[in-house]
Coordinates of C-alpha atoms in Angstrom, one line a residue:
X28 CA 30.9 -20.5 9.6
X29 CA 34.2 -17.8 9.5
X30 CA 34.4 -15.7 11.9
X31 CA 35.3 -12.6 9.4
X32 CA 32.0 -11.1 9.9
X33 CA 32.0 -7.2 9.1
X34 CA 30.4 -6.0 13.0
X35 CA 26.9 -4.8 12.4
X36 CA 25.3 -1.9 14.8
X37 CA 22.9 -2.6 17.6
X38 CA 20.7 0.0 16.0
X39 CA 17.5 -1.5 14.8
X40 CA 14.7 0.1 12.5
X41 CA 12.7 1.0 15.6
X42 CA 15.1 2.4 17.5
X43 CA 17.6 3.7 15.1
X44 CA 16.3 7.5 16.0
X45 CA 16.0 7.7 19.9
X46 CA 19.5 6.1 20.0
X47 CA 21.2 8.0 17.5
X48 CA 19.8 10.9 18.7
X49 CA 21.0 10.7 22.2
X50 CA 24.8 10.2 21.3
X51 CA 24.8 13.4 18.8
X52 CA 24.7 16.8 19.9
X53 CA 24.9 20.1 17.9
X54 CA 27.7 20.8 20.4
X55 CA 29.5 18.5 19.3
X56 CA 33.0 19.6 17.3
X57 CA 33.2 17.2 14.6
X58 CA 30.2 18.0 13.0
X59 CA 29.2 20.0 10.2
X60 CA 25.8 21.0 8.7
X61 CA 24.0 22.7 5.4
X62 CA 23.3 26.4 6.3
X63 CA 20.0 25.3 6.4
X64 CA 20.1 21.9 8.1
X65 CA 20.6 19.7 11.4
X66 CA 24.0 19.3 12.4
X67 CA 25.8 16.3 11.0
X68 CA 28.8 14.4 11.4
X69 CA 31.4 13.9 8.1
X70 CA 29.7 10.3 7.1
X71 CA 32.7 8.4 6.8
X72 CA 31.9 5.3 9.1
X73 CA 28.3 3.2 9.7
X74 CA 28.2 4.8 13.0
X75 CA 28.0 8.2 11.5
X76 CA 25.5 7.7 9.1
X77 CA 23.2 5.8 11.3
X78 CA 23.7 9.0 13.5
X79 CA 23.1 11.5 10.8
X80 CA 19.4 9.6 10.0
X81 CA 18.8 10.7 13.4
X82 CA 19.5 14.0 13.1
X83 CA 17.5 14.2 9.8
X84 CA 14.3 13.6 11.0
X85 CA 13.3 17.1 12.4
X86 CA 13.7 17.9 9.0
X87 CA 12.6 15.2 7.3
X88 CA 9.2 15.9 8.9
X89 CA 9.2 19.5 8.4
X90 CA 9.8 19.2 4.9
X91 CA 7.2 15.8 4.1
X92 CA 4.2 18.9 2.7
X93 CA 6.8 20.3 0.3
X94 CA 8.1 16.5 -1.1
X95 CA 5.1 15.1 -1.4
X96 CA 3.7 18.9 -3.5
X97 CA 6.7 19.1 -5.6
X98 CA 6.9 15.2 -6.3
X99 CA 10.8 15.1 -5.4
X100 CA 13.0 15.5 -2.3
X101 CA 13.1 19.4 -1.9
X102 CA 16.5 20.8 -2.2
X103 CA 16.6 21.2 1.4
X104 CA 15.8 17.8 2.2
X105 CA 18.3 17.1 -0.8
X106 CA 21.1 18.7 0.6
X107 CA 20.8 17.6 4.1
X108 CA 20.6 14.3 3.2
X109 CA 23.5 14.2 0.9
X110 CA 25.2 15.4 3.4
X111 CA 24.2 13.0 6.2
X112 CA 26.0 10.2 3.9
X113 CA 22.6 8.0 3.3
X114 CA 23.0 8.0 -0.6
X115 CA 26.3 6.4 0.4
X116 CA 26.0 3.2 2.4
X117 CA 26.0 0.8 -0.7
X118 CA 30.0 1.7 -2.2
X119 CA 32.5 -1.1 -1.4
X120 CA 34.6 -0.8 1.1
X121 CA 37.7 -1.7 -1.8
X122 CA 37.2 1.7 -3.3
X123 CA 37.1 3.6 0.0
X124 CA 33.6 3.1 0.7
X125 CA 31.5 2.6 3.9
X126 CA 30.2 -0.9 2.9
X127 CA 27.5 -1.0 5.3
X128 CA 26.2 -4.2 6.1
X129 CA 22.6 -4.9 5.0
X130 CA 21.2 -4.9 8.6
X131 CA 22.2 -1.0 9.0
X132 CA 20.9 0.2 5.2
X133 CA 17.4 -1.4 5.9
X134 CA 17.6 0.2 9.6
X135 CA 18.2 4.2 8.1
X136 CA 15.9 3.6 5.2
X137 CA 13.3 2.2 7.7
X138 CA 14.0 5.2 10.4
X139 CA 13.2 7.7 7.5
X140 CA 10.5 6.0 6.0
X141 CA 9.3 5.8 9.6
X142 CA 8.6 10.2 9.3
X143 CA 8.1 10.2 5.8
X144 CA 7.5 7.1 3.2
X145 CA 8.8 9.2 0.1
X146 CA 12.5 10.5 1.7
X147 CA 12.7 6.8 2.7
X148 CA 12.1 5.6 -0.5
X149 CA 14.8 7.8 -2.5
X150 CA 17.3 6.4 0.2
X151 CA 16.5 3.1 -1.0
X152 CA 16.6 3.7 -4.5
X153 CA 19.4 5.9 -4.2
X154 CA 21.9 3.7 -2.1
X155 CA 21.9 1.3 -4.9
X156 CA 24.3 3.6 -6.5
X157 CA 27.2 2.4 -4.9
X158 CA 26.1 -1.3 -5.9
X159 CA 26.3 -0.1 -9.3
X160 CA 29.2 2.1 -8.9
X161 CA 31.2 -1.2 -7.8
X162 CA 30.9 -3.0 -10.7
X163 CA 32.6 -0.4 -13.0
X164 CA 36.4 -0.7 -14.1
X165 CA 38.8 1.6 -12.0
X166 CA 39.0 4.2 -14.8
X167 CA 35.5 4.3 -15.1
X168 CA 34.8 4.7 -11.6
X169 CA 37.3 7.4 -10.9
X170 CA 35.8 9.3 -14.2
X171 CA 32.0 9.1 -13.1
X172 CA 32.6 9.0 -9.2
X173 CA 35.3 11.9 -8.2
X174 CA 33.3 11.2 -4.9
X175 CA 31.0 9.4 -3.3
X176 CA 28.6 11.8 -3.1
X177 CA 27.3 11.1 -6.3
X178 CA 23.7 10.1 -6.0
X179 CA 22.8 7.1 -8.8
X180 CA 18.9 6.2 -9.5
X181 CA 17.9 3.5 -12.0
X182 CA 15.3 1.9 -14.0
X183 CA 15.4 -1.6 -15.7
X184 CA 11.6 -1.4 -16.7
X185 CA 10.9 -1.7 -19.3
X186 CA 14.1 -2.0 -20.8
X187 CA 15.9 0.2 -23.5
X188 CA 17.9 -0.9 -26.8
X189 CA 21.7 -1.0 -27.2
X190 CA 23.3 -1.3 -30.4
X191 CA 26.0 -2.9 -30.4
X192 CA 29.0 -0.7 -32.3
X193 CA 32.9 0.4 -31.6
X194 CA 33.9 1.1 -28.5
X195 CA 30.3 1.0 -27.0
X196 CA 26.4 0.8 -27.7
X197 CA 24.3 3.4 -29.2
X198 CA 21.4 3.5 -26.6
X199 CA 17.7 4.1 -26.5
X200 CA 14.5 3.6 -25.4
X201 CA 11.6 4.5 -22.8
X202 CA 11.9 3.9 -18.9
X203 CA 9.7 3.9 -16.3
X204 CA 10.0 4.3 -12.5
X205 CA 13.1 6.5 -12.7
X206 CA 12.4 6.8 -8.5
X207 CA 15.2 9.7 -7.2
X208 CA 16.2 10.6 -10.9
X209 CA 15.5 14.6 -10.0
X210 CA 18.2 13.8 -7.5
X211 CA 20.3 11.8 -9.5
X212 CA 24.0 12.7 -10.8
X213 CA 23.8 9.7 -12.6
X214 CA 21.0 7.8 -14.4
X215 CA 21.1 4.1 -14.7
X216 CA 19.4 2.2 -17.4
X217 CA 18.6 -1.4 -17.9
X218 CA 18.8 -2.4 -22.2
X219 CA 18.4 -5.4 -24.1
X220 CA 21.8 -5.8 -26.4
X221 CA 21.6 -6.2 -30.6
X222 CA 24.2 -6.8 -32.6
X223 CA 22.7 -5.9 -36.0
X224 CA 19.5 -6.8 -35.7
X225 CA 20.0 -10.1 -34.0
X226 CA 20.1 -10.0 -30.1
X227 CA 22.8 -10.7 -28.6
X228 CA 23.1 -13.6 -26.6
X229 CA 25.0 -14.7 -23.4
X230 CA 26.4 -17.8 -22.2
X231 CA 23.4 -18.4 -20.6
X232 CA 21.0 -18.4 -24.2
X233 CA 19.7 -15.1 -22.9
X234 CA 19.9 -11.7 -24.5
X235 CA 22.8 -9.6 -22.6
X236 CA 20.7 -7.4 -20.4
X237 CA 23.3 -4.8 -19.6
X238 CA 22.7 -1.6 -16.8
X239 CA 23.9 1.1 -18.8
X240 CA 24.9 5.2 -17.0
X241 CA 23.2 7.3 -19.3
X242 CA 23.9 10.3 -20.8
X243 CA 22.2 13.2 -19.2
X244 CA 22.4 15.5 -21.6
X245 CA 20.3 12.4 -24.1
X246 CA 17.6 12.0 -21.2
X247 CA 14.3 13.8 -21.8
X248 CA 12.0 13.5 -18.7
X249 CA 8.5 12.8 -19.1
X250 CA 7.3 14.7 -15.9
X251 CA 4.4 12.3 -15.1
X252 CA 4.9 11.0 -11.6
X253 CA 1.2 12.1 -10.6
X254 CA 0.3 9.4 -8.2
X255 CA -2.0 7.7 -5.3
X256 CA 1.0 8.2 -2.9
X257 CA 5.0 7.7 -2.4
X258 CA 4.7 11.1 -4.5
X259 CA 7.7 12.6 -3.3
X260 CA 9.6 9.7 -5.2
X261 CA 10.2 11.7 -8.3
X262 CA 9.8 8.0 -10.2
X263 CA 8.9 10.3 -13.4
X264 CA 9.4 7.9 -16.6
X265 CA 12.3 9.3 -19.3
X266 CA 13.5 9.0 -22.9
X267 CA 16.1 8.8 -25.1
X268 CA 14.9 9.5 -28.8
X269 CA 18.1 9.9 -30.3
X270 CA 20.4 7.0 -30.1
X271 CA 22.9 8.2 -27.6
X272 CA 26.6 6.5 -27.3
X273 CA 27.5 4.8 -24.1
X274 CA 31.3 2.9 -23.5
X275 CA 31.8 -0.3 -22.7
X276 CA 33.3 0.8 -19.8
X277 CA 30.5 2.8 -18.2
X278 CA 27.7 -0.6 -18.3
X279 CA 27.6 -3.8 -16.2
X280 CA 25.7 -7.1 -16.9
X281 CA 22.5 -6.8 -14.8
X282 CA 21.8 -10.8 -14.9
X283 CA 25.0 -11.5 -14.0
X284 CA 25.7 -14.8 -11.8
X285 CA 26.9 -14.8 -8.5
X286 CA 30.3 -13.9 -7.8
X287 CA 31.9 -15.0 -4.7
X288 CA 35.2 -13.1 -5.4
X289 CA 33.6 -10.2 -5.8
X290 CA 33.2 -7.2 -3.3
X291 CA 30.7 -8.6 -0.6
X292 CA 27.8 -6.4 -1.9
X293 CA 28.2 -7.6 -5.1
X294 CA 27.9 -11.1 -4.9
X295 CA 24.7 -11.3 -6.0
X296 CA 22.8 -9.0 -8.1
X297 CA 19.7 -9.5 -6.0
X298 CA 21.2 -7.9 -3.0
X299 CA 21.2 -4.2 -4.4
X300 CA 17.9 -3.7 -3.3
X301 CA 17.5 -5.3 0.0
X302 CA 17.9 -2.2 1.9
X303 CA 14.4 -0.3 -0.1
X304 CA 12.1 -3.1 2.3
X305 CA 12.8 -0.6 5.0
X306 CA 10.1 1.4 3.3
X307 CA 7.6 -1.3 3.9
X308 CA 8.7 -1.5 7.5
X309 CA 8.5 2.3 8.0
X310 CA 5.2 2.7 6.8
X311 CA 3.8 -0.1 9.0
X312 CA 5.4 1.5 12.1
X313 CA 4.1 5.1 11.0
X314 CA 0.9 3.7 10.5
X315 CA 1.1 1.9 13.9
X316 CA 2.2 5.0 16.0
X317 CA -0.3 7.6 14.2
X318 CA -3.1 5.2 15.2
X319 CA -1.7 4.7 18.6
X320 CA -2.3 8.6 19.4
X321 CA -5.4 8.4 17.5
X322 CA -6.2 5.7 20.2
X323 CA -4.8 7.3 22.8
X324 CA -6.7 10.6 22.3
X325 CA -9.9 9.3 22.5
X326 CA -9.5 7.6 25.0
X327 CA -10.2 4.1 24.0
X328 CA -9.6 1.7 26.0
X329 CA -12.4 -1.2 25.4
X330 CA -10.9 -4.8 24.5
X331 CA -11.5 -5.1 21.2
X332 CA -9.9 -1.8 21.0
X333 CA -6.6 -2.6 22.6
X334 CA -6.4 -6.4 21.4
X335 CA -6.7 -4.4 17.8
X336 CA -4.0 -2.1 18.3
X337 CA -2.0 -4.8 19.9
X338 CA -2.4 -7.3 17.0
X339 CA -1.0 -4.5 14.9
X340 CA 2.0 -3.5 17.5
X341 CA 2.7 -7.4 16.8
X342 CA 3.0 -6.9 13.0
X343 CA 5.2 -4.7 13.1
X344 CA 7.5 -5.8 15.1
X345 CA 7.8 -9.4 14.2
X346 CA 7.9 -8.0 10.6
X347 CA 11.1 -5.9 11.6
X348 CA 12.7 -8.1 13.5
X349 CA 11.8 -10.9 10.3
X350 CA 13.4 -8.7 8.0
X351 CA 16.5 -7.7 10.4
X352 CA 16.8 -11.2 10.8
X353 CA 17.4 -11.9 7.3
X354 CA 19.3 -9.3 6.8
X355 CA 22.0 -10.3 9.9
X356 CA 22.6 -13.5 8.9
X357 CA 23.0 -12.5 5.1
X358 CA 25.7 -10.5 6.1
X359 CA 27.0 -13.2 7.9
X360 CA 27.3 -14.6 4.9
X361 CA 28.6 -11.8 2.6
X362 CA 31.3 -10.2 5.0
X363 CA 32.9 -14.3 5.2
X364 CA 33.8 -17.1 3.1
X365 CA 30.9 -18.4 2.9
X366 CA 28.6 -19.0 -0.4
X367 CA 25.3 -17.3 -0.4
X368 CA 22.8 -20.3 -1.6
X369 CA 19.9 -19.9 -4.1
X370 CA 17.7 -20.2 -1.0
X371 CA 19.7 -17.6 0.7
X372 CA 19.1 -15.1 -2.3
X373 CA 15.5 -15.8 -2.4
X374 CA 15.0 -15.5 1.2
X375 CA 16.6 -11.8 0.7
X376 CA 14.0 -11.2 -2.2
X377 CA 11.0 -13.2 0.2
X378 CA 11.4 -10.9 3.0
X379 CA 9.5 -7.6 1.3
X380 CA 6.7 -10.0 0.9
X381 CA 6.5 -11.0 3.7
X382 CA 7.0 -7.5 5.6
X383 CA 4.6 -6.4 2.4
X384 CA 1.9 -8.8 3.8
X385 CA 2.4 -7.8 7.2
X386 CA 1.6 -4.2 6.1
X387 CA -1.4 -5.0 4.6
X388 CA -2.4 -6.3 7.9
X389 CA -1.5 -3.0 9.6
X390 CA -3.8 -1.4 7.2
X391 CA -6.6 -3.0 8.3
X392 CA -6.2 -2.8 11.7
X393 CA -5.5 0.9 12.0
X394 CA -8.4 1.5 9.4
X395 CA -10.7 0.2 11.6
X396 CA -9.2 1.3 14.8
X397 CA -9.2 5.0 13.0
X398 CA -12.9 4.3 12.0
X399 CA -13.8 6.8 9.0
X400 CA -11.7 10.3 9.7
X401 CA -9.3 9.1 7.3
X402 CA -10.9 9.8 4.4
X403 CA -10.6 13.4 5.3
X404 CA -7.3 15.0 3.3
X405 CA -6.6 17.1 6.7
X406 CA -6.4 13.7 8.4
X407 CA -2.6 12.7 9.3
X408 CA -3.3 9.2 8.4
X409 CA -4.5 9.7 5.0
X410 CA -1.2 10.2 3.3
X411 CA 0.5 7.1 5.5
X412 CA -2.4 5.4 3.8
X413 CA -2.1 6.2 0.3
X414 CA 2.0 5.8 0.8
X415 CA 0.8 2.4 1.6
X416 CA -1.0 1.4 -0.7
X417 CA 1.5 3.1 -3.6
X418 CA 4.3 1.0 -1.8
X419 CA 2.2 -1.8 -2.4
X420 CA 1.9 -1.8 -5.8
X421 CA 5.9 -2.4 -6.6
X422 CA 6.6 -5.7 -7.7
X423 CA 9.3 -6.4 -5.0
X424 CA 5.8 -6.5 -2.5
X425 CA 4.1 -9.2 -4.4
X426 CA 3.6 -13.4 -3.0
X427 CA 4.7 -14.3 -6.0
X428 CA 8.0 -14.0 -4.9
X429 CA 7.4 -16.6 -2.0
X430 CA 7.3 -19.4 -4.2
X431 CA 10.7 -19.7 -5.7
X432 CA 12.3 -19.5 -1.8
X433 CA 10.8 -22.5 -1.6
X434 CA 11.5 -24.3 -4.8
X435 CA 15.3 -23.3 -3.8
X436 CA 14.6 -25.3 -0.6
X437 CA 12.9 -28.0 -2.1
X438 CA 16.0 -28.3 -4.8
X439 CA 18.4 -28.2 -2.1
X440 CA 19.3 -31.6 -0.9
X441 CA 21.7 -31.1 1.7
X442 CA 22.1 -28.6 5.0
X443 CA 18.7 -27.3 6.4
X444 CA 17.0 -25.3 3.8
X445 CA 14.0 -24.6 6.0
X446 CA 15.1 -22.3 8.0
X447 CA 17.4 -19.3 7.7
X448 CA 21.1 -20.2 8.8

């Protein structure tokens, strides 16, 4: 395997804060901050992101009541984080971007999910920005991203029309699951192509499924992310009624086939999301610790107790170091010149299943451990619960996805399909 590995930090989902947090003081010169945030360092390298998440989390916690009432980051939480650089992690490194590797974006969207399961998710959905951001044409990119800090959401279900016309596509349509679009600069949507009234085909035999940046000014929100939990999302649904014109320039094929020329994080379309299972793996670790001092408190110490919680501490941390796993040897194979396999792209798509299942475990556990004070709304473990179960329900979480990993092993004849490399 080449040896032209981008150098991932030691930092790990479970750690990421304590570690951070001990290297960074407000003393420190090089910092900045909002007027009213932690103080942060410019995010212009991995190392000073994954420093930054630290630093959020005081605030992150103190500002969990007001995300989850107003059903979006507040702009306190907003600005902080913009600043802190975690909306950022995703651009390529070819136009100036930090590039992370996929080990370090699951570790800060893990360490926030950790204090709260709705600024996690944003940073999950969010990141993808850059993904999308790196597919555009140079004049494109400079026109919609004058900087970085340029916060992208977007929804591909279900999926919008574009007509086909001169210089562009007329687009509408309804979307759901517009997660972070409050936030957004940009708005991404997924549409099926026409030409006429025929679709448009691709090489492939398949309608052109293109990711389109919307006009904002065409969007009309629909305002109705009222939900079990993960409320802080914003995934509000939206509308364009009136045909709206997008350039060619400003959409990208969202089916397209793997590209190993192409910017490491953009080999594969599947990758963009890799980073949001650090939601899954935050929740189970809040889950785990909030029981722990539930535990802890009342002094439990009986041996069904323990061997409960410690069946739990197991989940969780055999599901993050499952998923970090995956996600180091991935970018072994992104950051060199080697080819990421269809069983390497579904074992990226396998692990939130697999961390998903391991959560549902948690669930139970901690439930029983926590015996019935849960279902009081004062209760600190009701909300971890319902962001649980709302995390749940995305299709990313679901076994079905276990099954093509292992058809893509099965169909592979050669090398050692079994097992991740």
């Amino acid at each position: 395997m080449s040896t032209t590995v981008k150098p991932a930090s030691s930092t790990t989902p479970s750690t990421a804060g304590a570690d951070a947090a001990r290297s960074c003081t407000s003393a420190d010169p090089a910092r900045s901050s909002t007027a009213d945030g932690p103080a942060l360092l410019p995010p212009t390298s991995a190392d000073a992101v994954l420093a930054n998440t630290a630093a959020l989390l005081p605030l992150i916690a103190e500002e969990a009541d007001g995300i989850e009432a107003a059903a979006r980051l507040t702009p306190r939480a907003e600005r902080a984080m913009r600043a802190a650089g975690v909306f950022e992690m995703g651009f390529p490194a070819s136009r100036g971007g930090l590039e992370m590797t996929l080990e370090q974006q699951v570790a800060v969207v893990a360490t926030i999910a950790a204090v709260d399961a709705s600024a996690g998710w944003n940073v999950g959905v969010l990141n993808a920005g850059g993904y999308y951001a790196g597919r555009l044409e140079q004049g494109a990119y400079d026109q919609l991203y004058p900087t970085r800090d340029m916060p992208t959401s977007g929804s591909f279900h279900p999926r919008g029309r574009a007509q086909r016309v001169d210089g562009g596509y007329l687009v509408s349509g309804h979307w759901d699951w517009g997660s972070g679009s409050y936030t957004a600069e940009h708005i991404v949507g997924g549409a099926l192509v026409f030409d006429g009234e025929q679709p448009l085909l691709g090489a492939d035999g398949k309608q052109v499924h293109l990711g389109m940046w919307l006009p904002r000014e065409a969007i009309e929100p629909a305002h109705n992310w009222q939900t079990l939990g993960v409320r802080g999302s914003g995934s509000t649904s939206f509308d364009i009624r009136t045909p709206a014109f997008v350039p060619t320039s400003h959409a990208f094929d969202r089916e397209a086939p793997y590209r190993h020329e192409a910017d490491p994080l953009n080999r594969s379309v599947k990758i963009c999301h890799f980073a949001l299972t650090g939601v899954v793996l935050g929740i189970a670790r809040h889950l785990l610790t909030t029981t722990g001092r539930l535990v802890r408190a009342r002094g439990s110490r009986d041996t069904a107790t323990v061997e409960m919680l410690g069946e739990a501490m197991g989940e969780v941390d055999f599901a993050e170091a499952g998923v970090r796993e995956i996600a180091r040897r991935t970018d072994e194979i992104i950051f060199s010149d080697t080819v990421l396999t269809e069983v390497d792209e579904a074992r990226m798509t396998a692990a939130n299943a697999v961390a998903a299942s391991a959560l549902r475990r948690v669930i139970t556990a901690t439930t029983e451990l926590a015996s019935a004070r849960y279902v009081m709304d004062a209760d600190p473990l009701q909300r971890i619960l319902r962001d649980a179960l709302s995390a749940l329900a995305h299709a990313g979480t679901r076994r079905k996805h276990l099954g093509p990993m292992a058809q893509a092993a099965l169909a592979q004849s050669s090398g050692h399909p079994w097992t991740a490399r």
